[in-house]
PDB file of C-alpha atoms in Angstrom:
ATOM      1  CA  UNK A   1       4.959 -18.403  -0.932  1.00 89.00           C
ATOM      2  CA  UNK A   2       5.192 -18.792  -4.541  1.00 87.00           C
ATOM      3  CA  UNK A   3       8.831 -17.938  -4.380  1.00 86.00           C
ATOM      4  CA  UNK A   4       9.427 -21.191  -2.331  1.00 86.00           C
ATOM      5  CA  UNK A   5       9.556 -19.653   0.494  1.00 89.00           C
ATOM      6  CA  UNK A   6       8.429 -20.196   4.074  1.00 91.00           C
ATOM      7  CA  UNK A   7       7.516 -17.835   5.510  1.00 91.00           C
ATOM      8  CA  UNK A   8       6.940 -17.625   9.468  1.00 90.00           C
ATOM      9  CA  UNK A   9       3.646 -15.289  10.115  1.00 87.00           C
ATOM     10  CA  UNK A  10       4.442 -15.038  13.657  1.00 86.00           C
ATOM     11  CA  UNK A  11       8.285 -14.750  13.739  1.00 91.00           C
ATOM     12  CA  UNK A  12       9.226 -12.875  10.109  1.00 93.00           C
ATOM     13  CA  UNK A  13      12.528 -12.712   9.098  1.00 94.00           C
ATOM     14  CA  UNK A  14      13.712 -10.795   6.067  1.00 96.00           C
ATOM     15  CA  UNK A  15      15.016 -13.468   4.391  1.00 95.00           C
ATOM     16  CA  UNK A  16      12.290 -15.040   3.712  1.00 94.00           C
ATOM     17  CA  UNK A  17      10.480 -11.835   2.018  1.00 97.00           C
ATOM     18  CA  UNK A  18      10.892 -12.003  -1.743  1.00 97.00           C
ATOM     19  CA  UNK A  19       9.193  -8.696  -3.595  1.00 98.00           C
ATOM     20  CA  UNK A  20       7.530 -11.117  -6.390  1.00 97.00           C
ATOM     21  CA  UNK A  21       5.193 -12.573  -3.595  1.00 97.00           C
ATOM     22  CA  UNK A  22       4.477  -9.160  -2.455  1.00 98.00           C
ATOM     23  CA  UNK A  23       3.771  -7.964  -5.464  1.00 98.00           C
ATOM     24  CA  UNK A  24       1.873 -10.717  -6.115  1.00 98.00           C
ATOM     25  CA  UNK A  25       0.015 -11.278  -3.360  1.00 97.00           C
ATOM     26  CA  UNK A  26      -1.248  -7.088  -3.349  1.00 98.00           C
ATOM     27  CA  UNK A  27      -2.202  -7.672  -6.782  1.00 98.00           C
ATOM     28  CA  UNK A  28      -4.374  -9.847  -6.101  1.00 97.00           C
ATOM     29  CA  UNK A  29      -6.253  -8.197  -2.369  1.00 97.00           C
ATOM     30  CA  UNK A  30      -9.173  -6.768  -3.331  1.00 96.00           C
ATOM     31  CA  UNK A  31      -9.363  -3.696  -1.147  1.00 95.00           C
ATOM     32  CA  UNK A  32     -12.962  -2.030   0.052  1.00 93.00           C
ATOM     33  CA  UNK A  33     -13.579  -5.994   0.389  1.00 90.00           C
ATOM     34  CA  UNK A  34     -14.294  -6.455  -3.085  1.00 93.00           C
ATOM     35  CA  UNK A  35     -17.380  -3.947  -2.889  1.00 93.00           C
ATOM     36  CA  UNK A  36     -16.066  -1.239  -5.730  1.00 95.00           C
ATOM     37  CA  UNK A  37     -17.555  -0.831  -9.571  1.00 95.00           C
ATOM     38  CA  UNK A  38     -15.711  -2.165 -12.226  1.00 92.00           C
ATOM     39  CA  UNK A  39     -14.688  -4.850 -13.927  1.00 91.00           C
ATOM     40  CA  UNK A  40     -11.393  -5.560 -11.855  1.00 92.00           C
ATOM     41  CA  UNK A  41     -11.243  -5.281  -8.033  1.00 94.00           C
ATOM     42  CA  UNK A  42      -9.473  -2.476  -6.971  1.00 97.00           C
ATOM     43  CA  UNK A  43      -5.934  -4.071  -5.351  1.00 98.00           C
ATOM     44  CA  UNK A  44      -4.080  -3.179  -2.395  1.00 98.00           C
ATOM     45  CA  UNK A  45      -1.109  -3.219  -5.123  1.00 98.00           C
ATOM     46  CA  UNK A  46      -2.840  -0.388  -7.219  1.00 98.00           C
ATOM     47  CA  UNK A  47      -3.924   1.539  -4.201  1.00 98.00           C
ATOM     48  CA  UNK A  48       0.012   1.494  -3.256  1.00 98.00           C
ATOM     49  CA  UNK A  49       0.954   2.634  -6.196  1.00 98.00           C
ATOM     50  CA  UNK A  50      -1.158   5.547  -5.847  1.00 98.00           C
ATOM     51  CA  UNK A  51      -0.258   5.978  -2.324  1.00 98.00           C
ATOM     52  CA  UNK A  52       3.320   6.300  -3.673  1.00 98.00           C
ATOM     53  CA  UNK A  53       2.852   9.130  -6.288  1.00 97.00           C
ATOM     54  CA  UNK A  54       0.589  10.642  -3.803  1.00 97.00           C
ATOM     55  CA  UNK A  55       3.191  10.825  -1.359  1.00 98.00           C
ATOM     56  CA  UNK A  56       5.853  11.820  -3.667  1.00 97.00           C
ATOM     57  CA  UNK A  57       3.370  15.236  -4.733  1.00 96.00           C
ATOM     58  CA  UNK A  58       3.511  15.933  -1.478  1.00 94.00           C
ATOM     59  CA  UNK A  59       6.532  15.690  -0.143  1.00 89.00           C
ATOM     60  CA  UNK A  60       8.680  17.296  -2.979  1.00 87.00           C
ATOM     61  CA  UNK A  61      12.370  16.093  -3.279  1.00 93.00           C
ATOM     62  CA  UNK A  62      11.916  13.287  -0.631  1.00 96.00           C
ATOM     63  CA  UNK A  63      14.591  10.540  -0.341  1.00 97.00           C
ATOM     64  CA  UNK A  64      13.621   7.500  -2.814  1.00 98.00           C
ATOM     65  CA  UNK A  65      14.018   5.332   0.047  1.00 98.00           C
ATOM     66  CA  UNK A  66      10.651   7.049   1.933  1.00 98.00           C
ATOM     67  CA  UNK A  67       9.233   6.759  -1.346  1.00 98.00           C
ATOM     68  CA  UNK A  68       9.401   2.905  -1.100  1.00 98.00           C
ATOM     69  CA  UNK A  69       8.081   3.091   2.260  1.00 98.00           C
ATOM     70  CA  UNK A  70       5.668   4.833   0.944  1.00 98.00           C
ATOM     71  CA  UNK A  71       5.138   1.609  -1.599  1.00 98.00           C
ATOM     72  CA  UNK A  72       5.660  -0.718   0.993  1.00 98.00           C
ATOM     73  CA  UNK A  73       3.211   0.893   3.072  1.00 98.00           C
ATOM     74  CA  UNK A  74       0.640  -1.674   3.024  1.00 97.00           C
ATOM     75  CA  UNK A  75       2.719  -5.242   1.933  1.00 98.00           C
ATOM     76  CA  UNK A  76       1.651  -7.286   5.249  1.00 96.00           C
ATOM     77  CA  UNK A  77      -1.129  -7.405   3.542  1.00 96.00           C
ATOM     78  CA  UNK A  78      -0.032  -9.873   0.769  1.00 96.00           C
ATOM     79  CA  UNK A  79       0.233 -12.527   3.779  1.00 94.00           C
ATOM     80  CA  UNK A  80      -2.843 -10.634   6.109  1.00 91.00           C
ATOM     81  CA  UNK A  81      -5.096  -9.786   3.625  1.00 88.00           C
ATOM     82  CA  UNK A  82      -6.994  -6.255   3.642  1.00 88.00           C
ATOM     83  CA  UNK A  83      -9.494  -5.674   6.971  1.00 82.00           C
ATOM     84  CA  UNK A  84     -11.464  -2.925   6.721  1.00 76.00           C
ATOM     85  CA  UNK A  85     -11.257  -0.547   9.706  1.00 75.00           C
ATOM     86  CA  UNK A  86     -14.256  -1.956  12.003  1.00 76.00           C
ATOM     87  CA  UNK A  87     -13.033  -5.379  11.422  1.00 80.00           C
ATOM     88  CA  UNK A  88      -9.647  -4.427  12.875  1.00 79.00           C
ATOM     89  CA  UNK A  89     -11.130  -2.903  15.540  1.00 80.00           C
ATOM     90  CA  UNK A  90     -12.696  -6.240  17.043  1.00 83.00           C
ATOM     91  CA  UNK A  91      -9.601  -8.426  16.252  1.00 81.00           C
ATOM     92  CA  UNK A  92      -7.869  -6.230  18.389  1.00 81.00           C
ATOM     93  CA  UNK A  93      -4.266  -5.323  18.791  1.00 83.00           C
ATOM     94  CA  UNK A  94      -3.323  -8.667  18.048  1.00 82.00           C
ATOM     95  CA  UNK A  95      -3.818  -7.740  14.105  1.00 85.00           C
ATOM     96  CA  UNK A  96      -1.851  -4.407  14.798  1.00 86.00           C
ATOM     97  CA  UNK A  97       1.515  -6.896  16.470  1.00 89.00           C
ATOM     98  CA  UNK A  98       1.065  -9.257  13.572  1.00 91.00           C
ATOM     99  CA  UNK A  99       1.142  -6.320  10.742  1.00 92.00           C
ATOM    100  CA  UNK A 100       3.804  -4.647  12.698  1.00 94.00           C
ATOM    101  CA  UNK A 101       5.805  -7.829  12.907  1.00 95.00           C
ATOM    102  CA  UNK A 102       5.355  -8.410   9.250  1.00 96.00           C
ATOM    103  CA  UNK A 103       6.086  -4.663   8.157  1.00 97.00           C
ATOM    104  CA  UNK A 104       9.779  -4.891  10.250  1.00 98.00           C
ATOM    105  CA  UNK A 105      10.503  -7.883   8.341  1.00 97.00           C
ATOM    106  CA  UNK A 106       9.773  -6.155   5.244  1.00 98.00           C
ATOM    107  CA  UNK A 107      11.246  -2.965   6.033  1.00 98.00           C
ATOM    108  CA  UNK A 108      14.856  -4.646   6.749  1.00 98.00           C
ATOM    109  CA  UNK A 109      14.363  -7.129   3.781  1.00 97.00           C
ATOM    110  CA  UNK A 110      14.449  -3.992   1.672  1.00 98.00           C
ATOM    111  CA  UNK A 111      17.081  -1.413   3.552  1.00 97.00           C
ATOM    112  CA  UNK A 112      14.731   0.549   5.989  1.00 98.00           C
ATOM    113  CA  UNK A 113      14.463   1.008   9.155  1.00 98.00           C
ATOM    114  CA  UNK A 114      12.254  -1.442  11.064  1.00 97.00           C
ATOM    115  CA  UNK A 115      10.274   1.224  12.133  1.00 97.00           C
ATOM    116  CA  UNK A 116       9.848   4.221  10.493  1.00 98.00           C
ATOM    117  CA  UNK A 117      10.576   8.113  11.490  1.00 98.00           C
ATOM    118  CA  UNK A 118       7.245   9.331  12.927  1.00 97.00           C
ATOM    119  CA  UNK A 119       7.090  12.145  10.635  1.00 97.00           C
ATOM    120  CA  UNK A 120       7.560  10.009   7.478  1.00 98.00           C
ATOM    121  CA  UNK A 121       4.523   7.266   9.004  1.00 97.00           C
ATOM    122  CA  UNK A 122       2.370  10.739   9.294  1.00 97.00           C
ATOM    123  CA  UNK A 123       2.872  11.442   5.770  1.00 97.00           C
ATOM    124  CA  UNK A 124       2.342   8.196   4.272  1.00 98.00           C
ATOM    125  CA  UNK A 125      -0.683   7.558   6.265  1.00 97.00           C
ATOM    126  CA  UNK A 126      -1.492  11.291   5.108  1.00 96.00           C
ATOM    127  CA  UNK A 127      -1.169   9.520   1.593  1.00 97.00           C
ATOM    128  CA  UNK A 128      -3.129   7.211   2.159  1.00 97.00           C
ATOM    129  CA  UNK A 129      -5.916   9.027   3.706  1.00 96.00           C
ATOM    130  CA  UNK A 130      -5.825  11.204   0.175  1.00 97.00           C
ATOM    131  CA  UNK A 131      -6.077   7.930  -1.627  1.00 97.00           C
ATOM    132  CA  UNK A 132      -8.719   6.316  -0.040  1.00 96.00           C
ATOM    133  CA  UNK A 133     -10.987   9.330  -0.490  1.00 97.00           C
ATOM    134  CA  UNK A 134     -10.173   9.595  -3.697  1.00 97.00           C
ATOM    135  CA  UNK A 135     -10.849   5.605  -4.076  1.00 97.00           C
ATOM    136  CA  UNK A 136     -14.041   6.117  -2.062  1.00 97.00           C
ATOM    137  CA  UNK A 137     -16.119   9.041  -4.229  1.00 97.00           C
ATOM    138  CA  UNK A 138     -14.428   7.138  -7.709  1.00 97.00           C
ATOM    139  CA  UNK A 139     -14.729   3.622  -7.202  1.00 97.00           C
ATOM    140  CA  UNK A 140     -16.750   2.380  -3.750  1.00 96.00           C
ATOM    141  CA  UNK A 141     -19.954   4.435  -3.964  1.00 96.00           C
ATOM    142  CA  UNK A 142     -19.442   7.168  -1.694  1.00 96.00           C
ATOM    143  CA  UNK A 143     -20.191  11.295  -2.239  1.00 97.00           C
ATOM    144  CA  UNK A 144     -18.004  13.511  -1.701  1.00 95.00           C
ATOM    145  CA  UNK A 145     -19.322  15.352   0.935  1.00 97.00           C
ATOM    146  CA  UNK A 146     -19.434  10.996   3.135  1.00 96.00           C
ATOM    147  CA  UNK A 147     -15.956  10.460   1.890  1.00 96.00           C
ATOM    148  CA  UNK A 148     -14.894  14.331   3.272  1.00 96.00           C
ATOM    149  CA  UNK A 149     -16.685  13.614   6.839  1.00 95.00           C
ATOM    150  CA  UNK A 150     -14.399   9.943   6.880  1.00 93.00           C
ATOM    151  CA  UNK A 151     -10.969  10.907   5.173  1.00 94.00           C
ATOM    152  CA  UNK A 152     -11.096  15.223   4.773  1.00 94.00           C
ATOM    153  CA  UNK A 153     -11.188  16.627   1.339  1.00 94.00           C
ATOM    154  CA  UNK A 154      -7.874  16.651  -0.328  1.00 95.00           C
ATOM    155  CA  UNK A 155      -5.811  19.582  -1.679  1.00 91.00           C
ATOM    156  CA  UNK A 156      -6.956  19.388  -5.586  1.00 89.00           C
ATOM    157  CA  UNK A 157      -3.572  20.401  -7.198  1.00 89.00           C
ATOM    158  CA  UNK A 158      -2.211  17.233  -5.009  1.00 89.00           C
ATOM    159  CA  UNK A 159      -4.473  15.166  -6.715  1.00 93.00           C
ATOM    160  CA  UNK A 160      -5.296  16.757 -10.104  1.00 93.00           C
ATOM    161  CA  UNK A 161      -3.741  14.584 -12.727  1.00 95.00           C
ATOM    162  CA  UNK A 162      -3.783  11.034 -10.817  1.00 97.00           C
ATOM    163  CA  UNK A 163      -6.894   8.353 -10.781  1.00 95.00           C
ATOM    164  CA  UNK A 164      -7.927   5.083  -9.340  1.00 97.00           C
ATOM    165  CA  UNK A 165      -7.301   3.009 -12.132  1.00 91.00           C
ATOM    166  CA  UNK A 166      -8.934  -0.802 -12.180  1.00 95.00           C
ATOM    167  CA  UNK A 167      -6.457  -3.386 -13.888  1.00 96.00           C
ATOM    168  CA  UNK A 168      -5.706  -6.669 -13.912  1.00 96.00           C
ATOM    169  CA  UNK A 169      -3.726  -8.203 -11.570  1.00 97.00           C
ATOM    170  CA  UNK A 170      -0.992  -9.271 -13.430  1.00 97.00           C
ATOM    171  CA  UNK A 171      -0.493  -6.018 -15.052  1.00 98.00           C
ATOM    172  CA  UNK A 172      -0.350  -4.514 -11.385  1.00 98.00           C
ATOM    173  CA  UNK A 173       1.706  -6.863 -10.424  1.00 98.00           C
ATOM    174  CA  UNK A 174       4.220  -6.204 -13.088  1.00 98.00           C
ATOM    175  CA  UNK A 175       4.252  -2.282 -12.216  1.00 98.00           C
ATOM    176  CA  UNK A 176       4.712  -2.653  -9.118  1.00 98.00           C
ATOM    177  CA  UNK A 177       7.826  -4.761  -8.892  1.00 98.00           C
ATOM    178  CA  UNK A 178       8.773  -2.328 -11.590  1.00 98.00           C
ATOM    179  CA  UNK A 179       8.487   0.729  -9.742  1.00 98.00           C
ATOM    180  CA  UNK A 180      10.391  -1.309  -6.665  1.00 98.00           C
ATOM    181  CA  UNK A 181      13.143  -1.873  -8.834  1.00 98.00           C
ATOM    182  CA  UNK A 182      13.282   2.135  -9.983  1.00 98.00           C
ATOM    183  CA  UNK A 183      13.212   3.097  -6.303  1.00 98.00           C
ATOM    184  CA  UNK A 184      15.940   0.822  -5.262  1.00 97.00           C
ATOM    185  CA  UNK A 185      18.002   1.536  -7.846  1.00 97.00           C
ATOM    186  CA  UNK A 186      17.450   5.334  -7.076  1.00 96.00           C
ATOM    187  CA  UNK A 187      18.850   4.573  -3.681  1.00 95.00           C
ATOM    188  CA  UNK A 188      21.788   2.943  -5.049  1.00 87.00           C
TER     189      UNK A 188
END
């Protein structure tokens, strides 16, 4: 990693998970695989970020600390990279140990549970489903009525307000480990 560290892809440990190369390493994962408008790909660090304020709308007065699940939600990927759905599919659940592997290490590294409540995964991934769509009709070519069919419409006063924003990565980067540093010192 940048950091200096080593890090261990098939046997994780939270010490050697540093939120610089996270933040880094999202910031620079193109999700959709690259295939959006604009001038900037669309990172798996801005996605998270939206995933985050998504997930905040929607579940009012939440705990910081399942808010930067929330954020965390998708940091294997800094080390894994961003497979699209079908692409997952024919790795096969060999992807799904490795990201699961990763996202323990990461969860402890930061003071959450290795696994997370069932309820709180459900509304993250419900985040995330919200973002996508959103990232889908704005950014990767899709109408709205394609992007309903694959991720359901989303609740307009959840979303009214909020935008899939293209930036550069070092500007992502830099908001990102800053909103990781507001959410840990909210949880004191």
């Amino acid at each position: 990693m940048l950091s200096g560290r080593r890090l261990d892809l098939l046997d994780p440990t939270p010490v050697d998970i540093e939120i610089e190369d996270i933040a880094h390493g999202l910031a620079f994962v193109a999700r959709w695989n690259g295939q959006t408008r604009g001038d900037w790909p669309y990172s798996v660090a801005e996605h998270s970020l939206l995933v985050e304020k998504i997930f905040s709308r929607q579940a009012a007065g939440i705990s910081a600390r399942w808010k930067l699940a929330a954020l965390l939600h998708d940091a294997p990927e800094y080390v894994i990279g961003d497979m699209i759905s079908p692409v997952k599919a024919a790795v096969g659940a060999a992807y799904g140990v490795l990201d699961e592997r990763l996202a323990a290490a990461v969860h402890l590294r930061f003071g959450l549970p290795a696994l997370l409540p069932p309820e709180i995964k459900a509304q993250i991934k419900a985040a995330d489903r919200i973002s996508a769509w959103m990232e889908a009709v704005s950014i990767a070519g899709f109408s709205e009525s394609e992007a309903n069919k694959l991720f359901g419409r989303p609740n307009a006063p959840l979303v009214t307000g909020l935008k899939v924003e293209l930036r550069a990565p070092a500007t992502v980067r830099a908001e990102f480990i800053e909103r990781h540093s507001r959410l840990l010192d909210e949880i004191g």
